[in-house]
PDB file of C-alpha atoms in Angstrom:
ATOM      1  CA  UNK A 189      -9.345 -57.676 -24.619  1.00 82.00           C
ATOM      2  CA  UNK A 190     -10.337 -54.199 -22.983  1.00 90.00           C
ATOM      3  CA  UNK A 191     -10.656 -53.867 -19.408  1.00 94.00           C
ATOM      4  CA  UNK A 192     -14.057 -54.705 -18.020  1.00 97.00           C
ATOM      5  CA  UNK A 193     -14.638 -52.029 -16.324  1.00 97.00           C
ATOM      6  CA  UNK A 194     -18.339 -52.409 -15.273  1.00 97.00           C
ATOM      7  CA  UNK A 195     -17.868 -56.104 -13.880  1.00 98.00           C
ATOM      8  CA  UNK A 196     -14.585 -54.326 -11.714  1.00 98.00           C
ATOM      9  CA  UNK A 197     -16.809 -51.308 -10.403  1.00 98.00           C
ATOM     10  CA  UNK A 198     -19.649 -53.691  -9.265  1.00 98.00           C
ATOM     11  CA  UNK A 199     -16.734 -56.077  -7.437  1.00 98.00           C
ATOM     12  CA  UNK A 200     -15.626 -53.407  -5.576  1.00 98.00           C
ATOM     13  CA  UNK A 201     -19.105 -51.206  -4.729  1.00 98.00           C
ATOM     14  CA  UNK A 202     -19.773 -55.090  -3.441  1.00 98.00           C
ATOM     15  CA  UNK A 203     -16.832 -54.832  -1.081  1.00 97.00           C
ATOM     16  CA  UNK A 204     -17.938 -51.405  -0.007  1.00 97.00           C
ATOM     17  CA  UNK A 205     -21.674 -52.325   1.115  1.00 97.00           C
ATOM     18  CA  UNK A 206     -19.858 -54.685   3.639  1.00 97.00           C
ATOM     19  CA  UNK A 207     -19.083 -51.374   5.325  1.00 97.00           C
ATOM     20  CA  UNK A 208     -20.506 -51.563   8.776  1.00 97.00           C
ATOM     21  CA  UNK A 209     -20.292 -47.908   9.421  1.00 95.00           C
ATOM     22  CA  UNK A 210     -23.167 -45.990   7.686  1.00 96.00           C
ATOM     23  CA  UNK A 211     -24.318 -42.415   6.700  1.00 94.00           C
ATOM     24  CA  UNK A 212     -27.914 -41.057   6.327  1.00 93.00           C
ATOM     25  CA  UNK A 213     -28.509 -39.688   2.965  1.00 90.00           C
ATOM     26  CA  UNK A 214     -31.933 -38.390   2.704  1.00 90.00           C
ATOM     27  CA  UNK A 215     -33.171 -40.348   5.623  1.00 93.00           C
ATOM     28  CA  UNK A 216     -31.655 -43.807   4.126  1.00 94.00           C
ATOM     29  CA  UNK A 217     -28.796 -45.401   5.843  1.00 95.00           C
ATOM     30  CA  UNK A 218     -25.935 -46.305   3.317  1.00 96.00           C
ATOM     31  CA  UNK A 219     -22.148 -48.054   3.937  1.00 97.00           C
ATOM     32  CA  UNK A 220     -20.065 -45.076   4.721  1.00 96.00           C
ATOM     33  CA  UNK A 221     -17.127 -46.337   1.928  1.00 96.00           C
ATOM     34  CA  UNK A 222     -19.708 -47.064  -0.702  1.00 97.00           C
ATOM     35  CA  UNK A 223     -20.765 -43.107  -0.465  1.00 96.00           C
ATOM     36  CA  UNK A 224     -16.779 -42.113  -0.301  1.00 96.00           C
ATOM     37  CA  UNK A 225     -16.642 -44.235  -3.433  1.00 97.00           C
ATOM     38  CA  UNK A 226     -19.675 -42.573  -5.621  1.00 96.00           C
ATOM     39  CA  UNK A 227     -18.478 -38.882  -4.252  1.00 96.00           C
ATOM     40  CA  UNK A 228     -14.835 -40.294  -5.693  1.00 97.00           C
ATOM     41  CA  UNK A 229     -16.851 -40.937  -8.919  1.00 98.00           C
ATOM     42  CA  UNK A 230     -18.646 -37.839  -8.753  1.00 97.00           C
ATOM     43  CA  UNK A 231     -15.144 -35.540  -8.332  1.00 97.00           C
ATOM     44  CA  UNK A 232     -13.453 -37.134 -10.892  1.00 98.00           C
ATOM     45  CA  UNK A 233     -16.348 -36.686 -13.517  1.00 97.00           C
ATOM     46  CA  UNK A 234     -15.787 -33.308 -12.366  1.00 96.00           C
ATOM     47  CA  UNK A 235     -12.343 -32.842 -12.671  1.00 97.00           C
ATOM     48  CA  UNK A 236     -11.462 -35.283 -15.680  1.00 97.00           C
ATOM     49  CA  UNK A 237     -14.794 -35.818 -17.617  1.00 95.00           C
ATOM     50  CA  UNK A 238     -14.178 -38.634 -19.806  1.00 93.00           C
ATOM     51  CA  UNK A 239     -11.440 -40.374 -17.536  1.00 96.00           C
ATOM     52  CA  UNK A 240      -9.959 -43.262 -18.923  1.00 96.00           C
ATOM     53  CA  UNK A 241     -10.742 -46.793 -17.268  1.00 96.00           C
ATOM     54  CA  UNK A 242      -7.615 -47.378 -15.115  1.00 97.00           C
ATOM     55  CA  UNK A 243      -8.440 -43.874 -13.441  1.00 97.00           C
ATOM     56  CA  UNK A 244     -12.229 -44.411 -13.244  1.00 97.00           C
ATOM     57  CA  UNK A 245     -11.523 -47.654 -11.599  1.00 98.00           C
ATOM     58  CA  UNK A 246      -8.388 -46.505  -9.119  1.00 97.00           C
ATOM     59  CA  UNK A 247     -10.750 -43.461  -7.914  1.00 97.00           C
ATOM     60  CA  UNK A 248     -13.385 -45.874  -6.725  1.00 97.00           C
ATOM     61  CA  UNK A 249     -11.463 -48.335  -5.276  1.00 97.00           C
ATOM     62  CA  UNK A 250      -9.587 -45.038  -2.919  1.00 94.00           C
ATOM     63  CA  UNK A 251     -10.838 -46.731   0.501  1.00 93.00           C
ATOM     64  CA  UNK A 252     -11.135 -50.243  -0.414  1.00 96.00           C
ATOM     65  CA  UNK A 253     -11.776 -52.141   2.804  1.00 96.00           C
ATOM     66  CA  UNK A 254     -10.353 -49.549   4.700  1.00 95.00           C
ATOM     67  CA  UNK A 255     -12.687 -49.684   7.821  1.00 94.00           C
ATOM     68  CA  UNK A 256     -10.960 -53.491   8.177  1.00 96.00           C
ATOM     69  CA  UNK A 257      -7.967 -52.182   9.818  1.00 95.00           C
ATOM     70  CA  UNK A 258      -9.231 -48.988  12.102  1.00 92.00           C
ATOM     71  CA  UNK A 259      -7.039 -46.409  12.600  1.00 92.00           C
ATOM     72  CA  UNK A 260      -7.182 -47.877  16.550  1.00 93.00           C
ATOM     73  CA  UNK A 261      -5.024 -50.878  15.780  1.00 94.00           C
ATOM     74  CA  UNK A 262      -1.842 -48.925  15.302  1.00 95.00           C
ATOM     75  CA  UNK A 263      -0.666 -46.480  18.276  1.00 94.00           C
ATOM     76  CA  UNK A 264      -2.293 -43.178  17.949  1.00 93.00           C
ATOM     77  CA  UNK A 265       1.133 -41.420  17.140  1.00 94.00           C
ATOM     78  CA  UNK A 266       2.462 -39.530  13.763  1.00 90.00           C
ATOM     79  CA  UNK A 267       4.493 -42.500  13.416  1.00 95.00           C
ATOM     80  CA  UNK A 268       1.537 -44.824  14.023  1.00 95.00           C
ATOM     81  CA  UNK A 269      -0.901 -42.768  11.761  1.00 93.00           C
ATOM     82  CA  UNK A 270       2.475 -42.444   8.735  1.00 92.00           C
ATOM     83  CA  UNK A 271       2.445 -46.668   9.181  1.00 95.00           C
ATOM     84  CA  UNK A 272      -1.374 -47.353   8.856  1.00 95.00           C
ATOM     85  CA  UNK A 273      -1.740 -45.054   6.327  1.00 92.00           C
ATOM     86  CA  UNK A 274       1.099 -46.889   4.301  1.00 93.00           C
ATOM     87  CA  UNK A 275      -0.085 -50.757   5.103  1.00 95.00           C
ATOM     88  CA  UNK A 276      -3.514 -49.519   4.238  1.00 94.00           C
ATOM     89  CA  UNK A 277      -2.770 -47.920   0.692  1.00 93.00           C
ATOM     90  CA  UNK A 278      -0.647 -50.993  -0.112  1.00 94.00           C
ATOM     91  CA  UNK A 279      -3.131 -53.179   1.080  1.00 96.00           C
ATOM     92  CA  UNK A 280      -5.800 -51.725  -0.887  1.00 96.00           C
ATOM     93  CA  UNK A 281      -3.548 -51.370  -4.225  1.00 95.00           C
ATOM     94  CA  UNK A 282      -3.078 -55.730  -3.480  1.00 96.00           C
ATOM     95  CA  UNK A 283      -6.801 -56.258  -3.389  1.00 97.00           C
ATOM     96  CA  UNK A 284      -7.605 -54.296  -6.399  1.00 97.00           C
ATOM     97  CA  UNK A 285      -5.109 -55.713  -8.164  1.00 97.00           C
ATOM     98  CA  UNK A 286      -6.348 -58.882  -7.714  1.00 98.00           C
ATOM     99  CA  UNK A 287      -9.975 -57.513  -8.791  1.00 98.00           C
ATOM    100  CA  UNK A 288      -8.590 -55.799 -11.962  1.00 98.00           C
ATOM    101  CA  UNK A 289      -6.588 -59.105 -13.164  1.00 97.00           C
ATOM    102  CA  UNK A 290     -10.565 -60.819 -12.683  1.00 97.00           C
ATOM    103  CA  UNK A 291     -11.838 -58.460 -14.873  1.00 98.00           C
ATOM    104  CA  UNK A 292      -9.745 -58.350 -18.055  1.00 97.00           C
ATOM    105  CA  UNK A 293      -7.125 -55.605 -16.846  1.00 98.00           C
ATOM    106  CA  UNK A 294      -3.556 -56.646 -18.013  1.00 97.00           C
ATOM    107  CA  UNK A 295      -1.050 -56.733 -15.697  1.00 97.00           C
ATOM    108  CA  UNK A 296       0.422 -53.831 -16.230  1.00 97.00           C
ATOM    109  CA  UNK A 297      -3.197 -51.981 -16.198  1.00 97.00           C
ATOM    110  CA  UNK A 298      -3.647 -53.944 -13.115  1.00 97.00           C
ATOM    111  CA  UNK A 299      -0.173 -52.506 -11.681  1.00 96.00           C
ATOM    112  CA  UNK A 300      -1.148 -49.225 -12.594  1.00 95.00           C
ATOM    113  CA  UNK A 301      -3.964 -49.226 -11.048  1.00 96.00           C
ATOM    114  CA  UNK A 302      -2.498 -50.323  -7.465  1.00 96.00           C
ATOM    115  CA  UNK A 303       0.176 -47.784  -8.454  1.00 94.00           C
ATOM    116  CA  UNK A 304      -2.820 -44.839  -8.425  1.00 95.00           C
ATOM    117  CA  UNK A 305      -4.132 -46.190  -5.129  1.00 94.00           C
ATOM    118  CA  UNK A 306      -0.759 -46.594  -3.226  1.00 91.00           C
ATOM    119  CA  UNK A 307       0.238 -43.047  -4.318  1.00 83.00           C
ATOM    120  CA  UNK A 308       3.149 -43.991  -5.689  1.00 78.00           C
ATOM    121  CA  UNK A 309       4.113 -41.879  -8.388  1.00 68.00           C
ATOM    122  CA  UNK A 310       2.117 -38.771  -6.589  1.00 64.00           C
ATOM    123  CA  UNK A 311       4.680 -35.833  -8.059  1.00 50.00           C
ATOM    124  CA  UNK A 312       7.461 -34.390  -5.811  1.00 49.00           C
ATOM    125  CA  UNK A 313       7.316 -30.986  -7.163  1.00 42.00           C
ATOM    126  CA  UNK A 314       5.604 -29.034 -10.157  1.00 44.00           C
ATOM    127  CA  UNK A 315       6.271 -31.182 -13.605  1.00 45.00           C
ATOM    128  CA  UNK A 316       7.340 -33.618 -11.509  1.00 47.00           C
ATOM    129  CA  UNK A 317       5.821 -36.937 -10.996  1.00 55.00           C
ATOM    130  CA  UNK A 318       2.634 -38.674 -13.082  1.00 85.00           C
ATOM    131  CA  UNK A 319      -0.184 -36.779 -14.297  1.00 90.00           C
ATOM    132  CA  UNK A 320      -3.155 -39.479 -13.547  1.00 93.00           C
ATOM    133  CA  UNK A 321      -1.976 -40.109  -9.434  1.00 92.00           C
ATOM    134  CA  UNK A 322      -2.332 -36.008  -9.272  1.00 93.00           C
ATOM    135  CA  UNK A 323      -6.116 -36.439 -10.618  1.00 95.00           C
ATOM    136  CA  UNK A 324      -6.655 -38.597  -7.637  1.00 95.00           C
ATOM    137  CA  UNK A 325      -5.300 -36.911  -5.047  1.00 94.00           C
ATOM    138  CA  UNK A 326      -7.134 -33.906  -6.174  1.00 95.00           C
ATOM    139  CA  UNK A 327     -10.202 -36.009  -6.456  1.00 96.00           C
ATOM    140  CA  UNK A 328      -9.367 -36.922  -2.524  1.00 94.00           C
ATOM    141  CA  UNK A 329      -8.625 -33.690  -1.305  1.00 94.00           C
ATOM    142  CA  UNK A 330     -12.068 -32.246  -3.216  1.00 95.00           C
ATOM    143  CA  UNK A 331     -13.891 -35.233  -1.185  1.00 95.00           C
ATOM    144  CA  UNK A 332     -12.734 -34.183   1.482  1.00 92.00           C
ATOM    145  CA  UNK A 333     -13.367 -30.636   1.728  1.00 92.00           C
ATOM    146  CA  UNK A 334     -16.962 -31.615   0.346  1.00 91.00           C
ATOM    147  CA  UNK A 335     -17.804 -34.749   2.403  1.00 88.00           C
ATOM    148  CA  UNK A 336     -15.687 -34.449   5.400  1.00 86.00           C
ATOM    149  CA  UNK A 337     -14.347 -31.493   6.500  1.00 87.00           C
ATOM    150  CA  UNK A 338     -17.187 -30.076   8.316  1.00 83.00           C
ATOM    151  CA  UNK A 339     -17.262 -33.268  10.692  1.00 82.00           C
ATOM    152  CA  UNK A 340     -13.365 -33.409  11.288  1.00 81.00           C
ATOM    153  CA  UNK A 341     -13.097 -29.199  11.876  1.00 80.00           C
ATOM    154  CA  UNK A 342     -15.100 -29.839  14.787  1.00 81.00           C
ATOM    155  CA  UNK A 343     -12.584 -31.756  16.385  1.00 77.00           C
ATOM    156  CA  UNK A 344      -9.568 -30.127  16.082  1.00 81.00           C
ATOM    157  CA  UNK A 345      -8.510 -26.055  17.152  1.00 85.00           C
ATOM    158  CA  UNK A 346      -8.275 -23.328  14.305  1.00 88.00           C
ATOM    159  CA  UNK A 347      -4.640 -23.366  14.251  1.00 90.00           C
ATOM    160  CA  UNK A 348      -4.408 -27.123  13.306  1.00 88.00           C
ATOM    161  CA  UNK A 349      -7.303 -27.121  10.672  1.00 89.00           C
ATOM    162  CA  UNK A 350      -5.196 -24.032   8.816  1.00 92.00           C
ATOM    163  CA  UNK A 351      -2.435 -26.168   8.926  1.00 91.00           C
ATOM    164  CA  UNK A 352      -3.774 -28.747   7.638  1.00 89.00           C
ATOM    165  CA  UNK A 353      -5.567 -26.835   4.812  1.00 91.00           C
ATOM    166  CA  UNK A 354      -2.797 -25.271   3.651  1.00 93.00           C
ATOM    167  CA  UNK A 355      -1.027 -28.802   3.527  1.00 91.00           C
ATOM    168  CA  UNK A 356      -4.368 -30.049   1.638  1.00 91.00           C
ATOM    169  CA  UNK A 357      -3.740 -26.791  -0.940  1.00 93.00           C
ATOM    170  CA  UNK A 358       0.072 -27.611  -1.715  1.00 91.00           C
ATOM    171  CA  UNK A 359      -1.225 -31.199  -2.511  1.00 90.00           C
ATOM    172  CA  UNK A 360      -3.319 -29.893  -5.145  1.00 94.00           C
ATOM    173  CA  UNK A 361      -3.092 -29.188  -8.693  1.00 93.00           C
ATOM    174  CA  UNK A 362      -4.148 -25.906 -10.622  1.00 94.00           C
ATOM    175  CA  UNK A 363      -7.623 -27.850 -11.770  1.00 95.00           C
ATOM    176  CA  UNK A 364      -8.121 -29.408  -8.207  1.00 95.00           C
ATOM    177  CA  UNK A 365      -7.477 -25.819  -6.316  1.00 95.00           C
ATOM    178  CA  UNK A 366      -9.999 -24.237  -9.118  1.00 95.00           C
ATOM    179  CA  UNK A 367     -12.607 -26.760  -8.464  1.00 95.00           C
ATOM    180  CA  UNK A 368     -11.981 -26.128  -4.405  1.00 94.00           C
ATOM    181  CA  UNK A 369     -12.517 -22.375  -5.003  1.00 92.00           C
ATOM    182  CA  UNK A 370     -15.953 -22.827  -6.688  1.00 93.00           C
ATOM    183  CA  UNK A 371     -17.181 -25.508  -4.246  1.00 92.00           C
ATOM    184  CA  UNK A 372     -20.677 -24.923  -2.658  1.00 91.00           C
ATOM    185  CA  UNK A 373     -19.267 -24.797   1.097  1.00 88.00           C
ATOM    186  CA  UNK A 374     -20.130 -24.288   4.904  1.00 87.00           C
ATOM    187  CA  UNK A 375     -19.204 -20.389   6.111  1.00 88.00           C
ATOM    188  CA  UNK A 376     -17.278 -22.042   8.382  1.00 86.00           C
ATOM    189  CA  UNK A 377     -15.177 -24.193   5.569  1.00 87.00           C
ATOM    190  CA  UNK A 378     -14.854 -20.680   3.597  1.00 88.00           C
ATOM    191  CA  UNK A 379     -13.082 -18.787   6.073  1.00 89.00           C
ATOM    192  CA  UNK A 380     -10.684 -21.259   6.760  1.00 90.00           C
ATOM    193  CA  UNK A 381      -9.777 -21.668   3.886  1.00 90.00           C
ATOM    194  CA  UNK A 382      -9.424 -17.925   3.385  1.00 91.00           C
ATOM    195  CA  UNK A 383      -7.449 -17.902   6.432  1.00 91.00           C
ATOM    196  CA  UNK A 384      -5.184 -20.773   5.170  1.00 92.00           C
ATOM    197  CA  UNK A 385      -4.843 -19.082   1.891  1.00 91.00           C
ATOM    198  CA  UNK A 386      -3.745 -15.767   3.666  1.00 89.00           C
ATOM    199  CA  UNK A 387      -1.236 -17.301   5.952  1.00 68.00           C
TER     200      UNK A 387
END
């Protein structure tokens, strides 16, 4: 039996409505992870048209109840943020799992897909590591210069926002750097990333 793929995407959009936090888009107030999750969609059309199901389904599942365990609840160090980040992507791979086994998914289409969320076999070097978890993370990383990086450059001093730029580049592939380059962005977002680039 195939993977139901519809019946998975509609359990997990239904997590993402619980979302308390919201965003306006075009003067309507939606759950903040249920927009992370269509822009997910929307990249990954991008990037991969035609992506098979086990990506399709890993992309929108990214933040899956994320906003349950706030970045608050562990101490606001780099060890802190290294340890919520983990518990949270192996959390989220758990849930999904669960969801994918629901809809039809075998278990090892299942494990895959937990696999995708919790990074796991993200490559370690060019030609290294598995082709589908490097679709995501440029998926992520093209989110995030779209949808968030505006908001979280205001925070933080040039130097550190080059930084972490230039980390976001390394993490990319060829396809995901492309689509980065031809992104409609702020003035401010392009000259970062120019200086980034440079440096």
């Amino acid at each position: 039996m195939a993977p139901d793929v519809s019946k998975a995407l509609e359990l997990i959009d239904t997590a993402h409505r619980e979302d308390p936090n919201t965003i306006e888009i075009k003067g309507e107030k939606v759950p903040y992870e249920l927009h992370y999750a269509q822009k997910m969609t929307k990249f990954l059309d991008l990037h991969t048209p035609n992506a098979g199901p086990l990506l399709v389904t890993a992309a929108r599942a990214q933040h899956f109840r994320r906003w349950e365990v706030p970045r608050d609840s562990y101490p606001r160090t780099k060890a802190g943020y290294f340890a919520w980040r983990t518990f949270l992507k192996n959390r989220q791979a758990e849930q999904v799992k669960q969801i994918c086994v629901e809809c039809s998914y075998t278990e090892e289409e299942a494990g895959k897909v937990a696999a995708l969320i919790a990074k796991e076999d993200l490559k370690k070097g060019e030609g290294k590591g598995d082709a589908d978890a490097q679709v995501i993370e440029d998926v992520a990383c093209l989110v995030f210069l779209d949808d968030q990086f505006d908001e979280f450059e205001k925070g933080h001093d040039e130097e550190k926002i080059i930084g972490i730029l230039q980390k976001t580049w390394v993490k990319m592939g060829k396809r995901g750097q492309e689509l980065a380059l031809a992104m409609d962005l702020s003035e401010r977002a392009k000259e970062m990333i120019g200086k980034a680039l440079a440096g």
